[in-house]
Coordinates of C-alpha atoms in Angstrom, one line a residue:
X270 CA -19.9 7.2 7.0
X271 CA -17.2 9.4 6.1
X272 CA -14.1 7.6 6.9
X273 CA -16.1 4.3 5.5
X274 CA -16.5 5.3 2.4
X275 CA -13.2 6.7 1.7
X276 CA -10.8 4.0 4.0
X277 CA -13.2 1.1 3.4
X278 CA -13.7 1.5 -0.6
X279 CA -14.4 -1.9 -1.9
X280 CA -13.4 -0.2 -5.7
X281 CA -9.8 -0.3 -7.1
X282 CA -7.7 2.6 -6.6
X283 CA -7.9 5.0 -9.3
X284 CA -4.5 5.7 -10.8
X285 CA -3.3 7.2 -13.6
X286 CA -2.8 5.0 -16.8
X287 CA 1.0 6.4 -17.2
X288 CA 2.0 5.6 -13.4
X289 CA 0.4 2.7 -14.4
X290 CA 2.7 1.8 -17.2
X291 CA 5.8 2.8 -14.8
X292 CA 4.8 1.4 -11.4
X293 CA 3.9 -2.1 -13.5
X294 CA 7.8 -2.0 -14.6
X295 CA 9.0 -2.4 -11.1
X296 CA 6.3 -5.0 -10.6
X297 CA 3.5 -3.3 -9.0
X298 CA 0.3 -3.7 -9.9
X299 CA -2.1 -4.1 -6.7
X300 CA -4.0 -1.5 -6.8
X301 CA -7.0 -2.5 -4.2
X302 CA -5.6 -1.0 -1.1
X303 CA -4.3 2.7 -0.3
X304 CA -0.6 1.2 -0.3
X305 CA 0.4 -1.4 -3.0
X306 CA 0.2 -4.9 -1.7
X307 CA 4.0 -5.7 -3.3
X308 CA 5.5 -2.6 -1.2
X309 CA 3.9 -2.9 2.5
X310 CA 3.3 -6.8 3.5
X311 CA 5.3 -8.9 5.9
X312 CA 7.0 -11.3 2.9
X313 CA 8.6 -8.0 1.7
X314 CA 10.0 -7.2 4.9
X315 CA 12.3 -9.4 5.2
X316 CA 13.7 -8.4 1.7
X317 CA 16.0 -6.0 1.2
X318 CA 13.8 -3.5 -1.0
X319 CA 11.6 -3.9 2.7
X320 CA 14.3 -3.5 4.8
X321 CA 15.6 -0.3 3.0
X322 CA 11.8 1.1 2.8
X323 CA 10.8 0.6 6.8
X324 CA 14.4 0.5 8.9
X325 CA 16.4 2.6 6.9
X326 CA 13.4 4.8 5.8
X327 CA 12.1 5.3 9.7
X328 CA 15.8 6.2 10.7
X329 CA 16.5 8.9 8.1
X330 CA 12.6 10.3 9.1
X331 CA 14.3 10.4 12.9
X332 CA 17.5 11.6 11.9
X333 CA 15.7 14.1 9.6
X334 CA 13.4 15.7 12.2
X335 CA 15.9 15.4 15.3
X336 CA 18.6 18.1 12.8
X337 CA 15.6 20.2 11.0
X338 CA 15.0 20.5 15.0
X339 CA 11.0 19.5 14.4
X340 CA 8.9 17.6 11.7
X341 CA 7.3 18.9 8.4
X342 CA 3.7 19.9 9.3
X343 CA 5.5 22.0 12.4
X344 CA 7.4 23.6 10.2
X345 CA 5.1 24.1 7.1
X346 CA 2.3 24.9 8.6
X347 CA 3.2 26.4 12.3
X348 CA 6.6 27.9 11.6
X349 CA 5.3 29.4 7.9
X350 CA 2.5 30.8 9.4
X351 CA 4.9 32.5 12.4
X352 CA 7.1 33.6 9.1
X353 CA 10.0 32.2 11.0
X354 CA 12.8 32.3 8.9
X355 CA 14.2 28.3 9.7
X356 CA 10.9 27.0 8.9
X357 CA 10.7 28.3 5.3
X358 CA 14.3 27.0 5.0
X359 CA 13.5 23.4 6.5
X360 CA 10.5 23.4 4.2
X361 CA 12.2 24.4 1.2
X362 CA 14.7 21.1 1.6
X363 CA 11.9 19.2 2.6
X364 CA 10.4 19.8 -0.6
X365 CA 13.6 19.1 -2.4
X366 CA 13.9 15.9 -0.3
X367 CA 10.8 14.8 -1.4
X368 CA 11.5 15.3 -5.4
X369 CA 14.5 14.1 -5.1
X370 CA 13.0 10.8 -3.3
X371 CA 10.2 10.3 -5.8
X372 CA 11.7 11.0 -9.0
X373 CA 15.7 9.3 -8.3
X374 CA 15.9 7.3 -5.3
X375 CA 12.4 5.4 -5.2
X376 CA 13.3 4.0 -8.7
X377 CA 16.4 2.6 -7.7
X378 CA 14.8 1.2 -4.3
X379 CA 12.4 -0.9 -6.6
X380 CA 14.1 -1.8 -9.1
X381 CA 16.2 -3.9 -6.3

């Protein structure tokens, strides 16, 4: 009931009017599934704006939790919790990773 209601929503995705305004600049504008249609579909993969998000993505998430020597909920929730001194470090650039990708490289990535 649960899972149907929230995975199986027949409603349009509620997002805010400003993302919106920006998202519709790089040409998205699907809203009715969890990831826009015009990021995740199998025309787009063969692009290059597809190839960078899945190939390139995937291997830097590989690469990323092989040298942070584990992945981000191990860290942030197990290591944190252990106060282990690597974990708060690994979650710290996490964080910064994750700015960084939201606000400077995602732009660039859809604007291609």
């Amino acid at each position: 009931m649960i899972a149907s209601h929230f995975l199986l929503n027949p409603n349009e995705i509620t997002v805010n009017p400003n993302l919106k305004a920006e998202l519709a600049g790089y040409g998205i504008t699907d809203y009715s599934n969890l990831v826009p249609v015009q990021l995740m579909n199998f025309e787009s993969l063969l692009t290059l704006r597809g190839f960078v998000m899945m190939v390139a993505g995937g291997f830097l998430v590989g690469f990323g939790t092989r040298y942070a020597g584990g992945c981000t909920s191990g860290h942030a929730i197990m290591g944190l919790s252990n106060l282990q001194w690597p974990s708060l470090v690994a979650t710290v650039c996490f964080m910064i990773g994750g700015f960084l990708m939201a606000n400077i490289i995602l732009p660039v990535i859809l604007s291609l």
